[in-house]
Amino acid sequence: MVDNLREEDPSIFELLYKVGIALSAEKNKDRLVEMILLEAKNLCHADGGTLYIRTDHDELRFAIMRTDSLGISMGGMTGAPITIPPLPLYKNGVPNEANVATCTALRKQSFNVPDAYQAVGFDFSGTKAFDERNHYRSRSILTIPLVNSDDTVIAVIQLLNATDPVTKEVISFRLEHQRIVEALASQAAIALDNQMLLEGQKHLLESFIKMIASSIDAKSPYTGGHCERVPILTEMITQKVCEATEGPFKDFNLTPEEWYELRIAAWMHDCGKVITPTHVMDKATKLETIWDRIDMVKA
């Protein structure tokens, strides 16, 4: 099998090597899932493809969709939202193995379907309805799970209609190409899992900082809501500065990482008040310390 691949496509291993390096270096989750799907499509000369992300509610969410012949490009870095509802892995507590994508996630197994309309054991009614609406014909389908180091499926790649690079005819997905995409999926699972872990850590840090800010706001009735308002105003002002097309700020802009740093800094700007004594923070009157010294003046 390896020899056949070398004879027919000697650059495929070099491509897989480059993809592996690119996946490990990518820091943007949306760009990462887009790269995973597009490279899998290219390896198999597939006309279409979908990448599903498994949610905390045991559903497969559509993260990115592509169909070249129909001009469909949604999700990922396109900015076009995917409104299709997620696929449940369980229905009334029963594993949903009628759908090939959910079955792939449940069984942690790849499925290579030569013709969706002739397949036995899977419900392709949704695929047929899509074909009817778009005057399309779905034939060959390949679904591959992305399994992380905890042996948990975190995503599923589904490729549609492999094409012969010479005749451009729709063909079945070759076993050799399936193995190559499975190798890609293995690397992609590690990269995607790392991104999801980092994203989770960021959300945890933000939640912790916001909890501190809420404690500060609750501590002082005189400045209540200040810590919550500052980040909102900071982002509004910065956004207007970034939108400037003339003047000293016309070339000013922030990267996603810099926006994140700005947001964290805005939430943390008053975190020192957590240990500041109440009489220093509040100062309901000009002479107030531990007690109100106006009584000393009166005396």
Short mmCIF file of the C-alpha atoms (twelve columns), coordinates in Angstrom:
data_MODEL
# 
_entry.id   MODEL 
# 
loop_
_atom_site.group_PDB 
_atom_site.id 
_atom_site.type_symbol 
_atom_site.label_atom_id 
_atom_site.label_alt_id 
_atom_site.label_comp_id 
_atom_site.label_asym_id 
_atom_site.label_seq_id 
_atom_site.Cartn_x 
_atom_site.Cartn_y 
_atom_site.Cartn_z 
_atom_site.pdbx_PDB_model_num 
ATOM 1   C CA . MET A 1   0.000   0.000  0.000   1 
ATOM 2   C CA . VAL A 2   2.827   2.417  0.861   1 
ATOM 3   C CA . ASP A 3   4.670   1.557  -2.371  1 
ATOM 4   C CA . ASN A 4   1.543   2.283  -4.405  1 
ATOM 5   C CA . LEU A 5   1.207   5.670  -2.819  1 
ATOM 6   C CA . ARG A 6   4.828   6.504  -3.580  1 
ATOM 7   C CA . GLU A 7   4.400   5.600  -7.216  1 
ATOM 8   C CA . GLU A 8   1.167   7.523  -7.735  1 
ATOM 9   C CA . ASP A 9   1.698   10.530 -5.481  1 
ATOM 10  C CA . PRO A 10  5.289   10.848 -4.225  1 
ATOM 11  C CA . SER A 11  4.556   14.199 -2.553  1 
ATOM 12  C CA . ILE A 12  1.803   12.911 -0.277  1 
ATOM 13  C CA . PHE A 13  4.157   12.071 2.589   1 
ATOM 14  C CA . GLU A 14  5.862   15.438 2.351   1 
ATOM 15  C CA . LEU A 15  2.442   17.094 2.408   1 
ATOM 16  C CA . LEU A 16  1.443   15.092 5.477   1 
ATOM 17  C CA . TYR A 17  4.694   16.116 7.166   1 
ATOM 18  C CA . LYS A 18  4.104   19.810 6.425   1 
ATOM 19  C CA . VAL A 19  0.501   19.586 7.598   1 
ATOM 20  C CA . GLY A 20  1.615   18.046 10.896  1 
ATOM 21  C CA . ILE A 21  4.012   20.935 11.536  1 
ATOM 22  C CA . ALA A 22  1.399   23.521 10.568  1 
ATOM 23  C CA . LEU A 23  -1.217  21.957 12.853  1 
ATOM 24  C CA . SER A 24  1.088   22.062 15.867  1 
ATOM 25  C CA . ALA A 25  1.954   25.732 15.200  1 
ATOM 26  C CA . GLU A 26  -1.604  27.034 14.643  1 
ATOM 27  C CA . LYS A 27  -3.059  28.949 17.606  1 
ATOM 28  C CA . ASN A 28  -6.431  29.997 16.202  1 
ATOM 29  C CA . LYS A 29  -9.069  27.311 16.747  1 
ATOM 30  C CA . ASP A 30  -11.262 28.335 13.783  1 
ATOM 31  C CA . ARG A 31  -8.280  28.417 11.449  1 
ATOM 32  C CA . LEU A 32  -7.138  25.073 12.839  1 
ATOM 33  C CA . VAL A 33  -10.408 23.231 12.122  1 
ATOM 34  C CA . GLU A 34  -10.479 24.800 8.667   1 
ATOM 35  C CA . MET A 35  -6.958  23.590 7.983   1 
ATOM 36  C CA . ILE A 36  -7.788  20.069 9.170   1 
ATOM 37  C CA . LEU A 37  -10.766 19.736 6.852   1 
ATOM 38  C CA . LEU A 38  -9.209  21.375 3.803   1 
ATOM 39  C CA . GLU A 39  -6.073  19.257 3.981   1 
ATOM 40  C CA . ALA A 40  -8.155  16.089 4.384   1 
ATOM 41  C CA . LYS A 41  -10.198 17.129 1.323   1 
ATOM 42  C CA . ASN A 42  -7.067  17.751 -0.707  1 
ATOM 43  C CA . LEU A 43  -5.524  14.424 0.223   1 
ATOM 44  C CA . CYS A 44  -8.592  12.537 -1.056  1 
ATOM 45  C CA . HIS A 45  -9.536  14.927 -3.887  1 
ATOM 46  C CA . ALA A 46  -12.970 15.178 -2.220  1 
ATOM 47  C CA . ASP A 47  -15.587 17.596 -3.534  1 
ATOM 48  C CA . GLY A 48  -17.037 18.329 -0.110  1 
ATOM 49  C CA . GLY A 49  -16.443 17.906 3.567   1 
ATOM 50  C CA . THR A 50  -17.729 18.689 7.044   1 
ATOM 51  C CA . LEU A 51  -15.957 18.837 10.380  1 
ATOM 52  C CA . TYR A 52  -18.055 18.293 13.498  1 
ATOM 53  C CA . ILE A 53  -16.955 19.283 17.010  1 
ATOM 54  C CA . ARG A 54  -18.271 17.252 19.927  1 
ATOM 55  C CA . THR A 55  -19.957 19.436 22.548  1 
ATOM 56  C CA . ASP A 56  -20.313 18.971 26.310  1 
ATOM 57  C CA . HIS A 57  -23.933 17.932 25.672  1 
ATOM 58  C CA . ASP A 58  -22.937 14.881 23.580  1 
ATOM 59  C CA . GLU A 59  -23.787 16.488 20.264  1 
ATOM 60  C CA . LEU A 60  -21.830 16.941 17.045  1 
ATOM 61  C CA . ARG A 61  -21.795 20.636 16.165  1 
ATOM 62  C CA . PHE A 62  -21.157 21.709 12.566  1 
ATOM 63  C CA . ALA A 63  -17.873 23.639 12.768  1 
ATOM 64  C CA . ILE A 64  -17.047 23.949 9.071   1 
ATOM 65  C CA . MET A 65  -18.699 22.943 5.778   1 
ATOM 66  C CA . ARG A 66  -17.306 22.954 2.244   1 
ATOM 67  C CA . THR A 67  -18.712 21.765 -1.107  1 
ATOM 68  C CA . ASP A 68  -16.628 23.046 -3.994  1 
ATOM 69  C CA . SER A 69  -18.999 22.249 -6.873  1 
ATOM 70  C CA . LEU A 70  -21.893 24.007 -5.097  1 
ATOM 71  C CA . GLY A 71  -19.839 26.955 -3.862  1 
ATOM 72  C CA . ILE A 72  -20.731 26.195 -0.220  1 
ATOM 73  C CA . SER A 73  -18.252 27.642 2.265   1 
ATOM 74  C CA . MET A 74  -19.447 28.102 5.851   1 
ATOM 75  C CA . GLY A 75  -17.897 28.032 9.279   1 
ATOM 76  C CA . GLY A 76  -14.195 28.242 10.099  1 
ATOM 77  C CA . MET A 77  -12.642 31.563 9.081   1 
ATOM 78  C CA . THR A 78  -15.352 32.447 6.551   1 
ATOM 79  C CA . GLY A 79  -17.519 34.305 9.055   1 
ATOM 80  C CA . ALA A 80  -20.609 32.645 7.574   1 
ATOM 81  C CA . PRO A 81  -22.526 30.926 10.397  1 
ATOM 82  C CA . ILE A 82  -23.834 27.382 10.085  1 
ATOM 83  C CA . THR A 83  -27.482 27.303 11.149  1 
ATOM 84  C CA . ILE A 84  -27.923 23.531 10.881  1 
ATOM 85  C CA . PRO A 85  -28.768 22.094 14.318  1 
ATOM 86  C CA . PRO A 86  -26.204 19.762 15.925  1 
ATOM 87  C CA . LEU A 87  -26.493 15.980 15.668  1 
ATOM 88  C CA . PRO A 88  -27.359 14.270 18.983  1 
ATOM 89  C CA . LEU A 89  -25.233 11.258 19.899  1 
ATOM 90  C CA . TYR A 90  -28.096 9.879  21.975  1 
ATOM 91  C CA . LYS A 91  -31.855 9.976  21.502  1 
ATOM 92  C CA . ASN A 92  -33.890 9.225  24.621  1 
ATOM 93  C CA . GLY A 93  -30.796 7.640  26.128  1 
ATOM 94  C CA . VAL A 94  -30.283 5.325  23.144  1 
ATOM 95  C CA . PRO A 95  -27.101 5.655  21.005  1 
ATOM 96  C CA . ASN A 96  -27.909 7.353  17.705  1 
ATOM 97  C CA . GLU A 97  -26.140 5.031  15.280  1 
ATOM 98  C CA . ALA A 98  -28.492 5.683  12.360  1 
ATOM 99  C CA . ASN A 99  -26.421 8.709  11.316  1 
ATOM 100 C CA . VAL A 100 -22.998 7.827  9.946   1 
ATOM 101 C CA . ALA A 101 -21.273 10.785 11.654  1 
ATOM 102 C CA . THR A 102 -22.712 10.048 15.109  1 
ATOM 103 C CA . CYS A 103 -22.042 6.334  14.643  1 
ATOM 104 C CA . THR A 104 -18.415 7.181  13.885  1 
ATOM 105 C CA . ALA A 105 -18.179 9.152  17.146  1 
ATOM 106 C CA . LEU A 106 -19.917 6.477  19.207  1 
ATOM 107 C CA . ARG A 107 -17.925 3.546  17.864  1 
ATOM 108 C CA . LYS A 108 -14.619 5.430  17.377  1 
ATOM 109 C CA . GLN A 109 -14.506 3.812  13.967  1 
ATOM 110 C CA . SER A 110 -14.051 5.020  10.385  1 
ATOM 111 C CA . PHE A 111 -16.765 4.304  7.809   1 
ATOM 112 C CA . ASN A 112 -16.170 4.223  4.075   1 
ATOM 113 C CA . VAL A 113 -19.489 4.288  2.183   1 
ATOM 114 C CA . PRO A 114 -19.184 3.766  -1.624  1 
ATOM 115 C CA . ASP A 115 -22.710 5.017  -2.372  1 
ATOM 116 C CA . ALA A 116 -24.936 6.763  0.165   1 
ATOM 117 C CA . TYR A 117 -28.104 5.854  -1.740  1 
ATOM 118 C CA . GLN A 118 -27.248 2.137  -1.644  1 
ATOM 119 C CA . ALA A 119 -25.926 2.027  1.930   1 
ATOM 120 C CA . VAL A 120 -27.485 -0.379 4.430   1 
ATOM 121 C CA . GLY A 121 -27.647 0.399  8.140   1 
ATOM 122 C CA . PHE A 122 -27.510 4.198  7.947   1 
ATOM 123 C CA . ASP A 123 -30.223 6.802  7.484   1 
ATOM 124 C CA . PHE A 124 -29.220 9.158  4.669   1 
ATOM 125 C CA . SER A 125 -32.605 10.869 4.391   1 
ATOM 126 C CA . GLY A 126 -31.029 14.195 5.375   1 
ATOM 127 C CA . THR A 127 -28.374 13.759 2.704   1 
ATOM 128 C CA . LYS A 128 -31.009 12.972 0.077   1 
ATOM 129 C CA . ALA A 129 -33.048 16.025 1.081   1 
ATOM 130 C CA . PHE A 130 -29.923 18.172 0.747   1 
ATOM 131 C CA . ASP A 131 -29.282 16.701 -2.719  1 
ATOM 132 C CA . GLU A 132 -32.829 17.426 -3.823  1 
ATOM 133 C CA . ARG A 133 -32.663 21.046 -2.677  1 
ATOM 134 C CA . ASN A 134 -29.306 21.689 -4.331  1 
ATOM 135 C CA . HIS A 135 -29.596 19.434 -7.424  1 
ATOM 136 C CA . TYR A 136 -26.660 17.412 -6.166  1 
ATOM 137 C CA . ARG A 137 -25.822 13.710 -5.978  1 
ATOM 138 C CA . SER A 138 -23.987 12.479 -2.889  1 
ATOM 139 C CA . ARG A 139 -22.209 9.208  -3.535  1 
ATOM 140 C CA . SER A 140 -19.026 8.266  -1.712  1 
ATOM 141 C CA . ILE A 141 -18.745 9.246  1.958   1 
ATOM 142 C CA . LEU A 142 -15.822 8.809  4.339   1 
ATOM 143 C CA . THR A 143 -16.147 9.587  8.063   1 
ATOM 144 C CA . ILE A 144 -13.185 9.463  10.442  1 
ATOM 145 C CA . PRO A 145 -13.115 10.158 14.215  1 
ATOM 146 C CA . LEU A 146 -10.612 12.435 15.916  1 
ATOM 147 C CA . VAL A 147 -9.643  10.737 19.188  1 
ATOM 148 C CA . ASN A 148 -7.617  12.526 21.882  1 
ATOM 149 C CA . SER A 149 -5.128  11.109 24.391  1 
ATOM 150 C CA . ASP A 150 -7.971  10.225 26.797  1 
ATOM 151 C CA . ASP A 151 -9.478  7.943  24.119  1 
ATOM 152 C CA . THR A 152 -12.387 10.361 23.704  1 
ATOM 153 C CA . VAL A 153 -13.764 11.401 20.326  1 
ATOM 154 C CA . ILE A 154 -13.567 15.203 20.188  1 
ATOM 155 C CA . ALA A 155 -14.461 15.684 16.504  1 
ATOM 156 C CA . VAL A 156 -15.456 13.885 13.323  1 
ATOM 157 C CA . ILE A 157 -14.306 14.514 9.740   1 
ATOM 158 C CA . GLN A 158 -16.765 13.642 6.987   1 
ATOM 159 C CA . LEU A 159 -15.601 13.783 3.362   1 
ATOM 160 C CA . LEU A 160 -17.959 13.673 0.406   1 
ATOM 161 C CA . ASN A 161 -17.570 12.517 -3.200  1 
ATOM 162 C CA . ALA A 162 -13.980 11.557 -3.885  1 
ATOM 163 C CA . THR A 163 -13.078 12.505 -7.452  1 
ATOM 164 C CA . ASP A 164 -10.586 11.097 -9.895  1 
ATOM 165 C CA . PRO A 165 -7.946  13.837 -10.390 1 
ATOM 166 C CA . VAL A 166 -7.719  13.012 -14.114 1 
ATOM 167 C CA . THR A 167 -11.283 12.249 -15.246 1 
ATOM 168 C CA . LYS A 168 -12.990 14.326 -12.502 1 
ATOM 169 C CA . GLU A 169 -15.524 11.509 -12.072 1 
ATOM 170 C CA . VAL A 170 -16.894 10.707 -8.608  1 
ATOM 171 C CA . ILE A 171 -15.292 7.519  -7.262  1 
ATOM 172 C CA . SER A 172 -15.171 5.614  -3.976  1 
ATOM 173 C CA . PHE A 173 -12.635 6.640  -1.350  1 
ATOM 174 C CA . ARG A 174 -9.591  4.433  -1.785  1 
ATOM 175 C CA . LEU A 175 -8.355  2.491  1.219   1 
ATOM 176 C CA . GLU A 176 -4.878  4.003  0.806   1 
ATOM 177 C CA . HIS A 177 -6.273  7.522  1.043   1 
ATOM 178 C CA . GLN A 178 -8.445  6.533  4.002   1 
ATOM 179 C CA . ARG A 179 -5.325  5.395  5.890   1 
ATOM 180 C CA . ILE A 180 -3.555  8.651  5.093   1 
ATOM 181 C CA . VAL A 181 -6.502  10.747 6.314   1 
ATOM 182 C CA . GLU A 182 -6.668  8.623  9.468   1 
ATOM 183 C CA . ALA A 183 -3.009  9.473  10.079  1 
ATOM 184 C CA . LEU A 184 -3.837  13.143 9.530   1 
ATOM 185 C CA . ALA A 185 -6.812  12.841 11.894  1 
ATOM 186 C CA . SER A 186 -4.535  11.417 14.577  1 
ATOM 187 C CA . GLN A 187 -2.243  14.461 14.376  1 
ATOM 188 C CA . ALA A 188 -5.201  16.801 14.105  1 
ATOM 189 C CA . ALA A 189 -6.824  15.347 17.237  1 
ATOM 190 C CA . ILE A 190 -3.735  16.198 19.298  1 
ATOM 191 C CA . ALA A 191 -3.556  19.748 17.931  1 
ATOM 192 C CA . LEU A 192 -7.290  20.363 18.352  1 
ATOM 193 C CA . ASP A 193 -7.329  18.871 21.852  1 
ATOM 194 C CA . ASN A 194 -4.466  21.167 22.886  1 
ATOM 195 C CA . GLN A 195 -6.374  24.174 21.529  1 
ATOM 196 C CA . MET A 196 -9.511  23.168 23.405  1 
ATOM 197 C CA . LEU A 197 -7.542  22.716 26.643  1 
ATOM 198 C CA . LEU A 198 -5.916  26.132 26.253  1 
ATOM 199 C CA . GLU A 199 -9.298  27.678 25.503  1 
ATOM 200 C CA . GLY A 200 -10.707 26.059 28.638  1 
ATOM 201 C CA . GLN A 201 -7.854  27.481 30.715  1 
ATOM 202 C CA . LYS A 202 -8.510  30.945 29.304  1 
ATOM 203 C CA . HIS A 203 -12.207 30.715 30.185  1 
ATOM 204 C CA . LEU A 204 -11.302 29.532 33.694  1 
ATOM 205 C CA . LEU A 205 -8.891  32.452 34.169  1 
ATOM 206 C CA . GLU A 206 -11.471 34.950 32.917  1 
ATOM 207 C CA . SER A 207 -14.130 33.510 35.214  1 
ATOM 208 C CA . PHE A 208 -11.763 33.775 38.183  1 
ATOM 209 C CA . ILE A 209 -10.886 37.397 37.365  1 
ATOM 210 C CA . LYS A 210 -14.547 38.327 36.890  1 
ATOM 211 C CA . MET A 211 -15.371 36.729 40.247  1 
ATOM 212 C CA . ILE A 212 -12.743 38.947 41.910  1 
ATOM 213 C CA . ALA A 213 -14.150 42.014 40.140  1 
ATOM 214 C CA . SER A 214 -17.672 41.116 41.279  1 
ATOM 215 C CA . SER A 215 -16.411 40.788 44.854  1 
ATOM 216 C CA . ILE A 216 -14.880 44.266 44.658  1 
ATOM 217 C CA . ASP A 217 -18.099 45.755 43.293  1 
ATOM 218 C CA . ALA A 218 -20.085 44.066 46.065  1 
ATOM 219 C CA . LYS A 219 -17.611 45.303 48.686  1 
ATOM 220 C CA . SER A 220 -18.260 48.983 48.061  1 
ATOM 221 C CA . PRO A 221 -21.752 50.423 47.543  1 
ATOM 222 C CA . TYR A 222 -20.184 53.742 46.463  1 
ATOM 223 C CA . THR A 223 -18.301 52.270 43.473  1 
ATOM 224 C CA . GLY A 224 -20.656 49.373 42.768  1 
ATOM 225 C CA . GLY A 225 -20.569 48.216 39.130  1 
ATOM 226 C CA . HIS A 226 -17.337 50.110 38.388  1 
ATOM 227 C CA . CYS A 227 -15.263 46.965 37.692  1 
ATOM 228 C CA . GLU A 228 -17.961 45.673 35.369  1 
ATOM 229 C CA . ARG A 229 -18.347 48.919 33.437  1 
ATOM 230 C CA . VAL A 230 -14.653 49.600 32.819  1 
ATOM 231 C CA . PRO A 231 -14.051 46.582 30.499  1 
ATOM 232 C CA . ILE A 232 -17.137 47.465 28.448  1 
ATOM 233 C CA . LEU A 233 -16.107 51.099 28.049  1 
ATOM 234 C CA . THR A 234 -12.484 50.118 27.357  1 
ATOM 235 C CA . GLU A 235 -13.474 47.828 24.484  1 
ATOM 236 C CA . MET A 236 -15.916 50.400 23.079  1 
ATOM 237 C CA . ILE A 237 -13.255 53.136 23.043  1 
ATOM 238 C CA . THR A 238 -10.602 50.811 21.597  1 
ATOM 239 C CA . GLN A 239 -12.977 49.592 18.879  1 
ATOM 240 C CA . LYS A 240 -13.620 53.185 17.784  1 
ATOM 241 C CA . VAL A 241 -9.880  53.845 17.703  1 
ATOM 242 C CA . CYS A 242 -9.344  50.737 15.534  1 
ATOM 243 C CA . GLU A 243 -12.065 51.926 13.143  1 
ATOM 244 C CA . ALA A 244 -10.355 55.282 12.583  1 
ATOM 245 C CA . THR A 245 -9.482  55.871 8.917   1 
ATOM 246 C CA . GLU A 246 -7.661  59.164 9.368   1 
ATOM 247 C CA . GLY A 247 -5.687  61.027 11.997  1 
ATOM 248 C CA . PRO A 248 -2.975  59.669 14.341  1 
ATOM 249 C CA . PHE A 249 -4.813  56.349 14.907  1 
ATOM 250 C CA . LYS A 250 -5.584  55.456 11.265  1 
ATOM 251 C CA . ASP A 251 -2.981  52.633 11.302  1 
ATOM 252 C CA . PHE A 252 -3.829  51.427 14.800  1 
ATOM 253 C CA . ASN A 253 -5.249  47.932 15.194  1 
ATOM 254 C CA . LEU A 254 -5.107  45.015 17.605  1 
ATOM 255 C CA . THR A 255 -4.527  41.333 16.987  1 
ATOM 256 C CA . PRO A 256 -6.862  38.768 18.643  1 
ATOM 257 C CA . GLU A 257 -4.147  38.112 21.238  1 
ATOM 258 C CA . GLU A 258 -3.856  41.831 22.009  1 
ATOM 259 C CA . TRP A 259 -7.649  42.130 22.339  1 
ATOM 260 C CA . TYR A 260 -7.529  39.299 24.867  1 
ATOM 261 C CA . GLU A 261 -4.736  41.013 26.821  1 
ATOM 262 C CA . LEU A 262 -6.676  44.293 26.830  1 
ATOM 263 C CA . ARG A 263 -9.832  42.583 28.089  1 
ATOM 264 C CA . ILE A 264 -7.952  40.829 30.899  1 
ATOM 265 C CA . ALA A 265 -6.174  44.058 31.889  1 
ATOM 266 C CA . ALA A 266 -9.493  45.941 32.018  1 
ATOM 267 C CA . TRP A 267 -11.032 43.361 34.301  1 
ATOM 268 C CA . MET A 268 -7.947  43.292 36.553  1 
ATOM 269 C CA . HIS A 269 -7.390  47.036 36.855  1 
ATOM 270 C CA . ASP A 270 -8.908  47.225 40.365  1 
ATOM 271 C CA . CYS A 271 -8.037  43.753 41.666  1 
ATOM 272 C CA . GLY A 272 -5.846  45.265 44.394  1 
ATOM 273 C CA . LYS A 273 -8.989  46.560 46.099  1 
ATOM 274 C CA . VAL A 274 -9.720  43.021 47.294  1 
ATOM 275 C CA . ILE A 275 -7.249  43.528 50.171  1 
ATOM 276 C CA . THR A 276 -7.806  47.277 50.543  1 
ATOM 277 C CA . PRO A 277 -9.495  48.122 53.859  1 
ATOM 278 C CA . THR A 278 -13.137 49.118 53.504  1 
ATOM 279 C CA . HIS A 279 -12.644 52.494 55.172  1 
ATOM 280 C CA . VAL A 280 -9.983  53.375 52.576  1 
ATOM 281 C CA . MET A 281 -12.094 52.180 49.617  1 
ATOM 282 C CA . ASP A 282 -15.388 53.750 50.628  1 
ATOM 283 C CA . LYS A 283 -14.478 57.108 52.187  1 
ATOM 284 C CA . ALA A 284 -18.102 58.060 52.580  1 
ATOM 285 C CA . THR A 285 -16.808 61.301 54.097  1 
ATOM 286 C CA . LYS A 286 -13.515 63.119 53.621  1 
ATOM 287 C CA . LEU A 287 -12.347 62.481 57.203  1 
ATOM 288 C CA . GLU A 288 -13.335 58.821 57.432  1 
ATOM 289 C CA . THR A 289 -10.709 56.211 58.476  1 
ATOM 290 C CA . ILE A 290 -11.572 53.304 60.750  1 
ATOM 291 C CA . TRP A 291 -14.078 55.666 62.344  1 
ATOM 292 C CA . ASP A 292 -15.441 58.976 61.097  1 
ATOM 293 C CA . ARG A 293 -13.062 61.663 62.439  1 
ATOM 294 C CA . ILE A 294 -15.675 64.347 62.057  1 
ATOM 295 C CA . ASP A 295 -16.698 63.405 65.624  1 
ATOM 296 C CA . MET A 296 -13.212 64.487 66.785  1 
ATOM 297 C CA . VAL A 297 -13.721 67.876 65.130  1 
ATOM 298 C CA . LYS A 298 -17.076 68.209 66.853  1 
ATOM 299 C CA . ALA A 299 -15.497 67.328 70.186  1 
# 
